mmCIF file of C-alpha atoms in Angstrom:
data_model
loop_
_atom_site.group_PDB
_atom_site.id
_atom_site.type_symbol
_atom_site.label_atom_id
_atom_site.label_comp_id
_atom_site.label_asym_id
_atom_site.label_seq_id
_atom_site.Cartn_x
_atom_site.Cartn_y
_atom_site.Cartn_z
ATOM 1 C CA MET A 310 -0.213 -0.104 0.347
ATOM 2 C CA ARG A 311 1.516 3.394 -0.706
ATOM 3 C CA ARG A 312 0.107 5.530 1.534
ATOM 4 C CA ALA A 313 0.696 3.224 4.779
ATOM 5 C CA GLU A 314 -0.310 5.748 7.312
ATOM 6 C CA LYS A 315 -4.214 4.995 5.837
ATOM 7 C CA GLU A 316 -3.557 1.111 6.490
ATOM 8 C CA ILE A 317 -5.672 -0.793 8.976
ATOM 9 C CA LYS A 318 -4.524 -3.951 10.352
ATOM 10 C CA ASP A 319 -6.414 -3.775 13.494
ATOM 11 C CA ILE A 320 -8.750 -7.289 13.277
ATOM 12 C CA ALA A 321 -11.419 -5.478 15.400
ATOM 13 C CA GLU A 322 -11.563 -2.800 13.302
ATOM 14 C CA ILE A 323 -11.374 -4.533 9.708
ATOM 15 C CA GLU A 324 -14.360 -6.429 11.416
ATOM 16 C CA ARG A 325 -16.336 -3.379 12.268
ATOM 17 C CA ILE A 326 -16.242 -2.707 8.742
ATOM 18 C CA LEU A 327 -17.197 -5.600 7.143
ATOM 19 C CA ASN A 328 -20.462 -5.417 9.920
ATOM 20 C CA GLU A 329 -21.454 -1.958 8.482
ATOM 21 C CA ALA A 330 -20.653 -1.620 5.460
ATOM 22 C CA MET A 331 -23.816 -3.133 3.462
ATOM 23 C CA VAL A 332 -22.617 -3.861 -0.208
ATOM 24 C CA CYS A 333 -19.574 -5.627 -1.590
ATOM 25 C CA ARG A 334 -19.011 -5.251 -5.185
ATOM 26 C CA ILE A 335 -17.358 -8.276 -7.391
ATOM 27 C CA ALA A 336 -15.686 -8.287 -10.197
ATOM 28 C CA LEU A 337 -15.367 -11.240 -12.450
ATOM 29 C CA VAL A 338 -13.624 -11.585 -15.862
ATOM 30 C CA ASP A 339 -15.494 -11.787 -18.258
ATOM 31 C CA GLY A 340 -13.243 -13.035 -21.432
ATOM 32 C CA ASP A 341 -10.692 -10.179 -21.351
ATOM 33 C CA SER A 342 -12.809 -7.326 -19.963
ATOM 34 C CA PRO A 343 -14.048 -7.136 -16.226
ATOM 35 C CA TYR A 344 -17.927 -7.657 -15.242
ATOM 36 C CA ILE A 345 -18.583 -5.972 -11.574
ATOM 37 C CA ILE A 346 -21.544 -6.596 -9.936
ATOM 38 C CA PRO A 347 -22.947 -5.312 -6.227
ATOM 39 C CA MET A 348 -24.292 -7.481 -3.607
ATOM 40 C CA PHE A 349 -25.048 -8.513 -0.539
ATOM 41 C CA PHE A 350 -22.986 -10.118 1.730
ATOM 42 C CA GLY A 351 -22.225 -12.319 4.612
ATOM 43 C CA TYR A 352 -18.538 -13.542 5.736
ATOM 44 C CA THR A 353 -15.710 -14.823 8.147
ATOM 45 C CA LEU A 354 -12.851 -13.476 9.675
ATOM 46 C CA GLU A 355 -11.117 -16.215 11.884
ATOM 47 C CA GLY A 356 -7.447 -15.771 12.100
ATOM 48 C CA GLY A 357 -6.866 -13.106 9.718
ATOM 49 C CA ASN A 358 -8.608 -15.196 6.825
ATOM 50 C CA LEU A 359 -11.337 -13.470 5.034
ATOM 51 C CA GLU A 360 -14.111 -15.235 3.723
ATOM 52 C CA LEU A 361 -17.185 -13.920 1.699
ATOM 53 C CA TYR A 362 -20.716 -15.145 0.874
ATOM 54 C CA PHE A 363 -22.800 -14.052 -1.846
ATOM 55 C CA HIS A 364 -26.406 -15.411 -2.841
ATOM 56 C CA SER A 365 -27.108 -16.052 -6.263
ATOM 57 C CA ALA A 366 -29.550 -17.191 -8.772
ATOM 58 C CA VAL A 367 -28.274 -20.477 -9.443
ATOM 59 C CA GLN A 368 -28.299 -19.582 -13.436
ATOM 60 C CA GLY A 369 -27.101 -16.739 -15.114
ATOM 61 C CA LYS A 370 -24.578 -14.725 -16.531
ATOM 62 C CA LYS A 371 -22.060 -14.719 -13.104
ATOM 63 C CA ILE A 372 -22.552 -18.506 -12.478
ATOM 64 C CA ASP A 373 -21.833 -18.991 -16.469
ATOM 65 C CA LEU A 374 -18.222 -16.644 -15.864
ATOM 66 C CA LEU A 375 -17.602 -18.345 -12.648
ATOM 67 C CA LYS A 376 -17.471 -21.918 -14.526
ATOM 68 C CA ALA A 377 -14.957 -20.494 -17.040
ATOM 69 C CA ASN A 378 -12.987 -18.567 -14.638
ATOM 70 C CA ASN A 379 -13.460 -18.576 -10.844
ATOM 71 C CA ASN A 380 -10.894 -15.810 -10.063
ATOM 72 C CA ALA A 381 -12.438 -12.354 -8.773
ATOM 73 C CA ALA A 382 -11.574 -8.876 -6.940
ATOM 74 C CA PHE A 383 -14.005 -7.510 -4.264
ATOM 75 C CA GLU A 384 -14.729 -3.744 -2.485
ATOM 76 C CA ILE A 385 -16.404 -2.910 -0.255
ATOM 77 C CA ASP A 386 -16.697 0.212 1.253
ATOM 78 C CA LYS A 387 -18.346 2.835 3.845
ATOM 79 C CA MET A 388 -18.540 6.342 2.640
ATOM 80 C CA GLY A 389 -18.201 8.894 4.829
ATOM 81 C CA GLU A 390 -18.957 12.860 4.315
ATOM 82 C CA ILE A 391 -17.352 14.946 1.319
ATOM 83 C CA ILE A 392 -14.535 17.190 2.030
ATOM 84 C CA PRO A 393 -14.860 19.792 -0.640
ATOM 85 C CA GLY A 394 -11.780 21.571 -1.710
ATOM 86 C CA ASP A 395 -10.785 25.244 -2.511
ATOM 87 C CA ILE A 396 -9.884 24.863 -6.165
ATOM 88 C CA ALA A 397 -11.621 22.770 -9.059
ATOM 89 C CA CYS A 398 -10.776 18.771 -8.456
ATOM 90 C CA ASN A 399 -9.115 19.617 -4.715
ATOM 91 C CA PHE A 400 -11.702 17.346 -3.132
ATOM 92 C CA SER A 401 -11.643 14.412 -1.136
ATOM 93 C CA ALA A 402 -13.926 12.179 0.776
ATOM 94 C CA SER A 403 -13.920 10.171 4.284
ATOM 95 C CA TYR A 404 -13.825 6.814 3.824
ATOM 96 C CA GLU A 405 -12.825 3.033 4.960
ATOM 97 C CA CYS A 406 -12.797 0.743 2.178
ATOM 98 C CA ILE A 407 -11.687 -3.455 2.169
ATOM 99 C CA THR A 408 -10.241 -4.620 -1.451
ATOM 100 C CA GLY A 409 -8.598 -7.795 -2.481
ATOM 101 C CA ARG A 410 -8.583 -10.649 -4.373
ATOM 102 C CA GLY A 411 -9.555 -14.720 -4.499
ATOM 103 C CA THR A 412 -11.372 -17.419 -5.979
ATOM 104 C CA VAL A 413 -15.175 -17.840 -6.154
ATOM 105 C CA ASP A 414 -16.555 -21.373 -5.269
ATOM 106 C CA ILE A 415 -20.657 -22.561 -5.428
ATOM 107 C CA ILE A 416 -20.730 -24.457 -2.270
ATOM 108 C CA ASN A 417 -23.074 -26.874 -1.373
ATOM 109 C CA GLY A 418 -23.988 -29.433 2.317
ATOM 110 C CA ILE A 419 -23.349 -27.562 5.018
ATOM 111 C CA GLU A 420 -20.929 -24.850 3.589
ATOM 112 C CA LYS A 421 -24.063 -24.176 1.867
ATOM 113 C CA LEU A 422 -26.024 -22.934 5.268
ATOM 114 C CA THR A 423 -23.076 -21.341 6.839
ATOM 115 C CA GLY A 424 -23.384 -18.890 4.142
ATOM 116 C CA LEU A 425 -26.329 -18.015 3.785
ATOM 117 C CA ASN A 426 -26.530 -17.975 7.384
ATOM 118 C CA SER A 427 -23.941 -15.405 7.337
ATOM 119 C CA ILE A 428 -25.578 -13.271 4.886
ATOM 120 C CA MET A 429 -28.800 -13.458 7.155
ATOM 121 C CA ASP A 430 -26.973 -12.865 10.632
ATOM 122 C CA LYS A 431 -25.577 -9.813 8.509
ATOM 123 C CA TYR A 432 -28.877 -8.199 7.453
ATOM 124 C CA ASP A 433 -31.026 -9.350 9.806
ATOM 125 C CA LYS A 434 -30.361 -8.108 12.940
ATOM 126 C CA SER A 435 -33.697 -9.875 15.078
ATOM 127 C CA GLY A 436 -31.087 -12.907 16.472
ATOM 128 C CA ARG A 437 -34.254 -15.429 15.481
ATOM 129 C CA GLU A 438 -32.770 -18.604 14.240
ATOM 130 C CA HIS A 439 -33.392 -18.629 10.265
ATOM 131 C CA LYS A 440 -35.605 -21.635 8.915
ATOM 132 C CA TYR A 441 -35.122 -22.206 4.811
ATOM 133 C CA SER A 442 -37.491 -24.440 3.368
ATOM 134 C CA GLU A 443 -35.962 -27.117 0.554
ATOM 135 C CA GLN A 444 -37.364 -25.339 -2.259
ATOM 136 C CA MET A 445 -35.257 -22.357 -1.184
ATOM 137 C CA LEU A 446 -32.145 -23.473 -0.707
ATOM 138 C CA ASN A 447 -32.625 -25.894 -4.082
ATOM 139 C CA ASN A 448 -33.085 -22.332 -5.783
ATOM 140 C CA VAL A 449 -30.248 -20.337 -4.220
ATOM 141 C CA ALA A 450 -26.759 -20.829 -5.034
ATOM 142 C CA ILE A 451 -24.147 -19.481 -2.388
ATOM 143 C CA LEU A 452 -21.309 -18.046 -3.801
ATOM 144 C CA LYS A 453 -18.051 -18.587 -1.155
ATOM 145 C CA LEU A 454 -14.747 -15.990 -2.186
ATOM 146 C CA THR A 455 -12.137 -17.541 -0.400
ATOM 147 C CA VAL A 456 -9.737 -14.225 0.565
ATOM 148 C CA ASP A 457 -6.336 -14.631 -1.271
ATOM 149 C CA GLU A 458 -4.821 -11.523 -0.152
ATOM 150 C CA PHE A 459 -7.079 -7.577 1.481
ATOM 151 C CA SER A 460 -5.784 -4.626 2.588
ATOM 152 C CA CYS A 461 -8.263 -2.132 4.534
ATOM 153 C CA LYS A 462 -7.594 1.765 4.703
ATOM 154 C CA ALA A 463 -9.130 4.903 6.164
ATOM 155 C CA HIS A 464 -9.073 8.085 4.762
ATOM 156 C CA LYS A 465 -10.581 10.671 8.016
ATOM 157 C CA ALA A 466 -12.144 14.081 7.316
ATOM 158 C CA ASP A 467 -9.531 16.675 8.697
#
């Protein structure tokens, strides 16, 4: 990272950002072009190892792309306020972001439930147990992005 003073290494801070951010953008490979998709997500972060989970239809463009090439990049951010500048193009923003890359797999069995529960736990703060019908489980694909490397940084308003 070029600006080391902006890097966040504290796992608790990284987990706070993962909890508070609402969208993860994943970039997939579409031939020789990128294909980016904003998605709801869940995660596990244990021992510095990050796994991201997404739900998807069982068919469609992203599934086709992943079957051809499962490499992916991702970006998660929490935007803050815009910091105006005195002259044109001299503005900034406060933000926190996590970026990285890894591989995406379509998961099944107990791992599918783990991924689906992590997504539900992130967005449903009721604390209730999540129950899924067999039909629902058959009609949803759960994608797991196993992160090979990631970095986290923040820019605070002065």
